[in-house]
JSON list of C-alpha atoms in Angstrom, two decimals:
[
{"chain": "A", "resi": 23, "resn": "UNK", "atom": "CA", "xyz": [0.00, 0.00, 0.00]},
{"chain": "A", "resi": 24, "resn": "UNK", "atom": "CA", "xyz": [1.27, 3.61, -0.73]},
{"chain": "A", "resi": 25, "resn": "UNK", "atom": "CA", "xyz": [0.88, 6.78, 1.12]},
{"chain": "A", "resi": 26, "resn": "UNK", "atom": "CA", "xyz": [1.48, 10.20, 0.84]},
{"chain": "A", "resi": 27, "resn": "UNK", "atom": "CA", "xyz": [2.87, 12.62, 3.15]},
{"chain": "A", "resi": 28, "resn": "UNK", "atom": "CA", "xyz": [1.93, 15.97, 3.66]},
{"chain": "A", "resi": 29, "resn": "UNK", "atom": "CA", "xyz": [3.72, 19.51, 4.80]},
{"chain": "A", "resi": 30, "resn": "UNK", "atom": "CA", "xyz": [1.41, 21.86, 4.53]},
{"chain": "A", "resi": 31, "resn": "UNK", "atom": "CA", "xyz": [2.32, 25.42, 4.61]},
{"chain": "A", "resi": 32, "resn": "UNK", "atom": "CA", "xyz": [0.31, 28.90, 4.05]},
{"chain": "A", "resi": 33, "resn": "UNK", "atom": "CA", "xyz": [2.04, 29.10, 0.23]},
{"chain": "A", "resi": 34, "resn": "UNK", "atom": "CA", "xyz": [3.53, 25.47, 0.24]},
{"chain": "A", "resi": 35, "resn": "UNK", "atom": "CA", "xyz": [2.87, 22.00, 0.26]},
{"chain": "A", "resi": 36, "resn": "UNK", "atom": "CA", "xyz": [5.35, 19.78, 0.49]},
{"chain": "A", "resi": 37, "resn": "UNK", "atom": "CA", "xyz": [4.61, 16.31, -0.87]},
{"chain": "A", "resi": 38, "resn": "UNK", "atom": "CA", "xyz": [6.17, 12.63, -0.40]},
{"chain": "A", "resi": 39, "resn": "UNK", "atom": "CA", "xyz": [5.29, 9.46, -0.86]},
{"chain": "A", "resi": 40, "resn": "UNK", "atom": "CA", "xyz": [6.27, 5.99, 0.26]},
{"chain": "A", "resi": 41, "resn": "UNK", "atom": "CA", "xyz": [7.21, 2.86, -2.06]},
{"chain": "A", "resi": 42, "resn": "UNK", "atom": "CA", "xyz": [4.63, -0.03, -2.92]},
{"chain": "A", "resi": 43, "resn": "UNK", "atom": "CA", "xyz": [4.91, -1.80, 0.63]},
{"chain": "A", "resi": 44, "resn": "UNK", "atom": "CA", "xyz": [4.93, 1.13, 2.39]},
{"chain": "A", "resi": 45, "resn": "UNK", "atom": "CA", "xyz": [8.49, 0.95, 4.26]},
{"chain": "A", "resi": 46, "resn": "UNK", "atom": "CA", "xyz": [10.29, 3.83, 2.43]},
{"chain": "A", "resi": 47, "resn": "UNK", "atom": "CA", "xyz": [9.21, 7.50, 2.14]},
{"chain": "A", "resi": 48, "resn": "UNK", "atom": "CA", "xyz": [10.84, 9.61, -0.50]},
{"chain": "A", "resi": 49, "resn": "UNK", "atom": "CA", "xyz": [10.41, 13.44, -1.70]},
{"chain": "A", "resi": 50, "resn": "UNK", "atom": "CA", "xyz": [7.78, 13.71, -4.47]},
{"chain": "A", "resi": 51, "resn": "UNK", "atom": "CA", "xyz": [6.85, 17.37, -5.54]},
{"chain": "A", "resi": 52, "resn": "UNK", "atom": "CA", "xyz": [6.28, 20.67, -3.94]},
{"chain": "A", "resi": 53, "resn": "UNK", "atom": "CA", "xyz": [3.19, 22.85, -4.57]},
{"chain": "A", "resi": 54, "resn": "UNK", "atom": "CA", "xyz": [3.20, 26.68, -4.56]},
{"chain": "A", "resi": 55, "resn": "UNK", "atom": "CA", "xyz": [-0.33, 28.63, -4.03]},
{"chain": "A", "resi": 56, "resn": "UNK", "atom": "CA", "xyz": [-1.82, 31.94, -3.35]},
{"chain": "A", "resi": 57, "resn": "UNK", "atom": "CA", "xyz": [-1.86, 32.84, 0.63]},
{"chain": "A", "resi": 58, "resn": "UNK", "atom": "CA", "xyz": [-3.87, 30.35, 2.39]},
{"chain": "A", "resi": 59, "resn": "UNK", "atom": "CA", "xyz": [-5.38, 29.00, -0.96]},
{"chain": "A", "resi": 60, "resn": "UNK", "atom": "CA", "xyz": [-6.13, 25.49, 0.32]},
{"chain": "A", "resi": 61, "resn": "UNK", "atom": "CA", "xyz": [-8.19, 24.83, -2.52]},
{"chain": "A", "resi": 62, "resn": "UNK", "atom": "CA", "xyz": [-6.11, 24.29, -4.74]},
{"chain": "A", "resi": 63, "resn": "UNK", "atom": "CA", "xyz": [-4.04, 22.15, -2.23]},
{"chain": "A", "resi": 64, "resn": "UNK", "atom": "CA", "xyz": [-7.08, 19.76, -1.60]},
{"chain": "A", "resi": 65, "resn": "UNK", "atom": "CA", "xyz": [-7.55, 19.26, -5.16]},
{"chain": "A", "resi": 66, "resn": "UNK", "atom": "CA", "xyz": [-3.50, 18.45, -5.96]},
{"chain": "A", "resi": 67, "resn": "UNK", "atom": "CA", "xyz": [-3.78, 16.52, -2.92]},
{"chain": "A", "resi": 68, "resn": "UNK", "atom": "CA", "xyz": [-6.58, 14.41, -4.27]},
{"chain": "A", "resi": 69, "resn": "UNK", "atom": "CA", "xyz": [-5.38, 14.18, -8.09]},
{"chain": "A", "resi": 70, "resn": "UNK", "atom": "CA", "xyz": [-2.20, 12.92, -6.72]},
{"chain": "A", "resi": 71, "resn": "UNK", "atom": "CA", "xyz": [-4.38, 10.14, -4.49]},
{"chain": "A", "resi": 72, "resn": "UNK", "atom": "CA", "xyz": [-5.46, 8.91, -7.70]},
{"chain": "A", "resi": 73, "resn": "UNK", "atom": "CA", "xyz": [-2.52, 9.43, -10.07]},
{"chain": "A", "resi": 74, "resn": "UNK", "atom": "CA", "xyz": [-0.59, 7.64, -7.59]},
{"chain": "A", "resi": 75, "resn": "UNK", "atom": "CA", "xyz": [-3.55, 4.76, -6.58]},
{"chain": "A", "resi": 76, "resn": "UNK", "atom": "CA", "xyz": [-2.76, 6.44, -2.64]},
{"chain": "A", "resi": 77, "resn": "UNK", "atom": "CA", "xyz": [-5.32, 5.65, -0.29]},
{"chain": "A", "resi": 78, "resn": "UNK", "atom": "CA", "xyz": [-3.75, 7.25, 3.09]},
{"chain": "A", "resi": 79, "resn": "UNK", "atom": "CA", "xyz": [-2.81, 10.48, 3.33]},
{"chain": "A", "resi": 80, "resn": "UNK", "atom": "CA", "xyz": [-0.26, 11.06, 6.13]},
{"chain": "A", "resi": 81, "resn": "UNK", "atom": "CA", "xyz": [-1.04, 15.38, 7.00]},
{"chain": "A", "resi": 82, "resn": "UNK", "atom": "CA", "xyz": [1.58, 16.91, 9.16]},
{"chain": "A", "resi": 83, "resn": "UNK", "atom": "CA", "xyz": [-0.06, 18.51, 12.14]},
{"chain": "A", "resi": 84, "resn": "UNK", "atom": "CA", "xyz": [1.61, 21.94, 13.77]},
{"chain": "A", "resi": 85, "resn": "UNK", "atom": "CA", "xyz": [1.60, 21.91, 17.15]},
{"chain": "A", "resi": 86, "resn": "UNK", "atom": "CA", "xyz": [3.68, 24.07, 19.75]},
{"chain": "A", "resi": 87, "resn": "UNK", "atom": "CA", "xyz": [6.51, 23.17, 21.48]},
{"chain": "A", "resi": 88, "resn": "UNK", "atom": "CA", "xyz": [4.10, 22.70, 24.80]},
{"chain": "A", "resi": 89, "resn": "UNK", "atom": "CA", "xyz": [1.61, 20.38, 22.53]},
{"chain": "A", "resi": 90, "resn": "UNK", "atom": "CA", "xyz": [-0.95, 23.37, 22.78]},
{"chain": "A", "resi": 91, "resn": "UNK", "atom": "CA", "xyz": [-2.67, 23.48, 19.06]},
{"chain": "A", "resi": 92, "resn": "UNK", "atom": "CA", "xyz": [-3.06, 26.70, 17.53]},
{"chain": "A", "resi": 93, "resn": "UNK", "atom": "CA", "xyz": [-4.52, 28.40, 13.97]},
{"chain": "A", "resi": 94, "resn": "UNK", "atom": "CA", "xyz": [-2.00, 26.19, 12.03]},
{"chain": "A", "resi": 95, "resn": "UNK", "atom": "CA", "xyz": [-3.22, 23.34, 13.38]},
{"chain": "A", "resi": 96, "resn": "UNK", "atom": "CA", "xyz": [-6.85, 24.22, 12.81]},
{"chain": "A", "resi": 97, "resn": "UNK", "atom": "CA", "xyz": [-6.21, 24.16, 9.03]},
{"chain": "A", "resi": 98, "resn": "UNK", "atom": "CA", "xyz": [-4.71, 21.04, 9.14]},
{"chain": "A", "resi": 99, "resn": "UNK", "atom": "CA", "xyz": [-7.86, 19.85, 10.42]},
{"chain": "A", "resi": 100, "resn": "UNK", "atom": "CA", "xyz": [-10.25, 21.44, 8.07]},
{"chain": "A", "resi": 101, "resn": "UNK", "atom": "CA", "xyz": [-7.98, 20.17, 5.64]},
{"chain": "A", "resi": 102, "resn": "UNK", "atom": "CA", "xyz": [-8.49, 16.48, 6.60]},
{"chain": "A", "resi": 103, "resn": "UNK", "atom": "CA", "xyz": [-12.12, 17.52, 6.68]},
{"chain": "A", "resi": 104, "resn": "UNK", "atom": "CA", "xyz": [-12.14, 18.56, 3.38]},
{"chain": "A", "resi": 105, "resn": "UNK", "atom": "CA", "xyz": [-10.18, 16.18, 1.78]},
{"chain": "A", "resi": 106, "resn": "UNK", "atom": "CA", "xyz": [-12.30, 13.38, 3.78]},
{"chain": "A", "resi": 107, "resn": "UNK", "atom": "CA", "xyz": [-15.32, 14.80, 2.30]},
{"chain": "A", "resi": 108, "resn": "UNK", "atom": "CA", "xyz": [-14.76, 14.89, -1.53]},
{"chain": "A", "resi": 109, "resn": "UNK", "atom": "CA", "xyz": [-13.08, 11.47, -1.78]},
{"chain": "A", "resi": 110, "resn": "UNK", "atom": "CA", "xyz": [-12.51, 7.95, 0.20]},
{"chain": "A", "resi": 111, "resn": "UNK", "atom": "CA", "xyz": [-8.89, 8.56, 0.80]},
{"chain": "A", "resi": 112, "resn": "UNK", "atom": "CA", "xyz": [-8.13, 8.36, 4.50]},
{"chain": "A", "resi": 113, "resn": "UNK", "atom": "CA", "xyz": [-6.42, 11.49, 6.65]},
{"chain": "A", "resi": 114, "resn": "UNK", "atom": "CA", "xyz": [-4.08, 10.45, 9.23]},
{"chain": "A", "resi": 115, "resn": "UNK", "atom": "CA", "xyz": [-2.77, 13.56, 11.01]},
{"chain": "A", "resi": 116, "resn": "UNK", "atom": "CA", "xyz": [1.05, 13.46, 11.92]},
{"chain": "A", "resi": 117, "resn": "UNK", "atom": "CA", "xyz": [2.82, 15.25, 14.91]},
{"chain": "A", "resi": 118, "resn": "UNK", "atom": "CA", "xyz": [5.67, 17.49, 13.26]},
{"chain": "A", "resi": 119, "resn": "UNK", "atom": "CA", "xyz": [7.37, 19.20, 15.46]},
{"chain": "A", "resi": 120, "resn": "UNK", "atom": "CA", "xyz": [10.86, 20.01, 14.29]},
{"chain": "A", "resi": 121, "resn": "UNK", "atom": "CA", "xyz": [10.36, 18.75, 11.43]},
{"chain": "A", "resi": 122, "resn": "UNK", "atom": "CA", "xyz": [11.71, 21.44, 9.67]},
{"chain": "A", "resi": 123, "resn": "UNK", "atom": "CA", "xyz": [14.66, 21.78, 12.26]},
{"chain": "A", "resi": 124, "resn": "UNK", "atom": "CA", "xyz": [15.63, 18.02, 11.28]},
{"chain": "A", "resi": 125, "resn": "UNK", "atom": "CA", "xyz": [15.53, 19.31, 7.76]},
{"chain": "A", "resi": 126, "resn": "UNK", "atom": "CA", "xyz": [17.29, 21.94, 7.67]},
{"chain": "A", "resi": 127, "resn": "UNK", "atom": "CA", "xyz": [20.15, 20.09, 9.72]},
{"chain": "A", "resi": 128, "resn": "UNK", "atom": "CA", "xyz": [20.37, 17.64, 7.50]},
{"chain": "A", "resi": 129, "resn": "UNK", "atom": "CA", "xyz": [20.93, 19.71, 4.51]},
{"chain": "A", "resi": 130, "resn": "UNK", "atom": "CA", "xyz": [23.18, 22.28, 6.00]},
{"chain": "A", "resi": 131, "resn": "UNK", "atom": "CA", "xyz": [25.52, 19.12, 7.12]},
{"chain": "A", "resi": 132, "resn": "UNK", "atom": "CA", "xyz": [25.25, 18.18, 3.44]},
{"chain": "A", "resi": 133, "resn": "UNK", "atom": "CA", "xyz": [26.90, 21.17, 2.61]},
{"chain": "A", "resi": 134, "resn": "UNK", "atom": "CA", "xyz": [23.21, 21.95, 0.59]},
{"chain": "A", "resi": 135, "resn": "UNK", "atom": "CA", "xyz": [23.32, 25.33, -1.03]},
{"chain": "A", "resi": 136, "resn": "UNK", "atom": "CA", "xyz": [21.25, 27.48, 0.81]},
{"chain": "A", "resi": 137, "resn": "UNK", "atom": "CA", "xyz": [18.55, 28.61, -2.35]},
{"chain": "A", "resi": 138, "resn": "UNK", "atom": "CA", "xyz": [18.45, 24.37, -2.87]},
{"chain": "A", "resi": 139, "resn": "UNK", "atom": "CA", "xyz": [17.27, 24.10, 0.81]},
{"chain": "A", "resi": 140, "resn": "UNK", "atom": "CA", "xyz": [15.04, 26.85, 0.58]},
{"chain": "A", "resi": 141, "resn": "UNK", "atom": "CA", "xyz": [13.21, 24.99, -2.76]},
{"chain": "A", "resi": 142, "resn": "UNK", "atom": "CA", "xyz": [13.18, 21.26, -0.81]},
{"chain": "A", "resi": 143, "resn": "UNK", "atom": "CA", "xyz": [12.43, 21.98, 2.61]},
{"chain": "A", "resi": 144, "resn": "UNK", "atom": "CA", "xyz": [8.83, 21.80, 2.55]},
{"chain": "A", "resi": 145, "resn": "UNK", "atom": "CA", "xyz": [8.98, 18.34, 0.94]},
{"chain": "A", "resi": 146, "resn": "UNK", "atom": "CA", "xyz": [12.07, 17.22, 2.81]},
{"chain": "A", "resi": 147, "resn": "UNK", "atom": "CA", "xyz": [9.79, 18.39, 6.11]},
{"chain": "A", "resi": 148, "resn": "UNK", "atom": "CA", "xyz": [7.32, 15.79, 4.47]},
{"chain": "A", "resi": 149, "resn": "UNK", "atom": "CA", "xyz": [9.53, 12.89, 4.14]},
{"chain": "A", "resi": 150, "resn": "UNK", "atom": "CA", "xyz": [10.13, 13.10, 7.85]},
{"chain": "A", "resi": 151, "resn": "UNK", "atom": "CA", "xyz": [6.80, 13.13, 8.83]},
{"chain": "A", "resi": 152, "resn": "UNK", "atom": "CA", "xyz": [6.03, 10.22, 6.36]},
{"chain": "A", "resi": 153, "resn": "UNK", "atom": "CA", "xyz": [8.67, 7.93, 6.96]},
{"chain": "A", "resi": 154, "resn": "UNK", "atom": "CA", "xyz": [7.86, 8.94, 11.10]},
{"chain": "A", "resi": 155, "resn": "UNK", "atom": "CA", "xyz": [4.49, 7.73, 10.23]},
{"chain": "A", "resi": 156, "resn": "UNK", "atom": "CA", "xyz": [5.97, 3.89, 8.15]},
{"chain": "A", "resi": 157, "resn": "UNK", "atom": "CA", "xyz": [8.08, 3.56, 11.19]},
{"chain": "A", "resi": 158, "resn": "UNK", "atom": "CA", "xyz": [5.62, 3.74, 13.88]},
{"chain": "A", "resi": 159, "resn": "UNK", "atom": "CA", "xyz": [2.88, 1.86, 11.95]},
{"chain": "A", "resi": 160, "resn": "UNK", "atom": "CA", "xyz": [5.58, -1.06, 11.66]},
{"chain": "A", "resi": 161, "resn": "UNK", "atom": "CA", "xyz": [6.02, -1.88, 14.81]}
]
């Protein structure tokens, strides 16, 4: 079974998605968008669940350092709302705190150029929360 995995931004949406068994998450594509334009999120979200025969969605979920949930977080849930509504595909939301933090470590200790890590981060941020999401499910 494949999944996607989800960063969701307020201009971005960073996108991966896992092999056929569902062991290995890998960067796929990142989506630019108007301010806050989730629309056109859902629907790439849900053209991609089909492209790609994807029937989980894995959706990063903000939350503060003190695991309070705040307006970020809210969207996240309206988008698994939406996304629930207009199609069978499955939301699972995702902790993903420092998710970017991992990132951005990563590539800086890959001596990534900084305009590379500004392009890859958001779907970078998504293959950790994806491949957080295979590990814990596989146990």
């Amino acid at each position: 079974m494949k999944y996607i995995g989800l960063d969701l931004g307020s201009r971005t949406l960073g996108v991966a998605i896992s092999d056929e068994m569902g062991i290995l998450a890998r960067a796929y594509d990142t989506l630019r968008f108007y301010d806050d334009d989730y629309e056109k999120a859902i629907e790439y979200t849900i053209d991609i669940c089909k492209k790609e025969k994807v029937s989980i969605v894995v959706l990063g979920l903000p939350k503060h350092m003190n695991g309070d949930e705040g307006v970020r977080a809210q969207i996240s849930f309206d988008f698994k709302a939406e996304i629930e509504k207009r199609s069978d595909i499955k939301v699972v939301l995702m902790d993903e705190r420092l998710t970017t933090v991992i990132v951005d470590k990563a590539m800086i200790s890959a001596n990534v150029r900084r305009k590379d890590r500004h392009e890859k981060k958001d779907e970078m941020a998504a293959v950790v929360i994806l491949q957080n999401y295979l590990d814990k499910k596989s146990f």
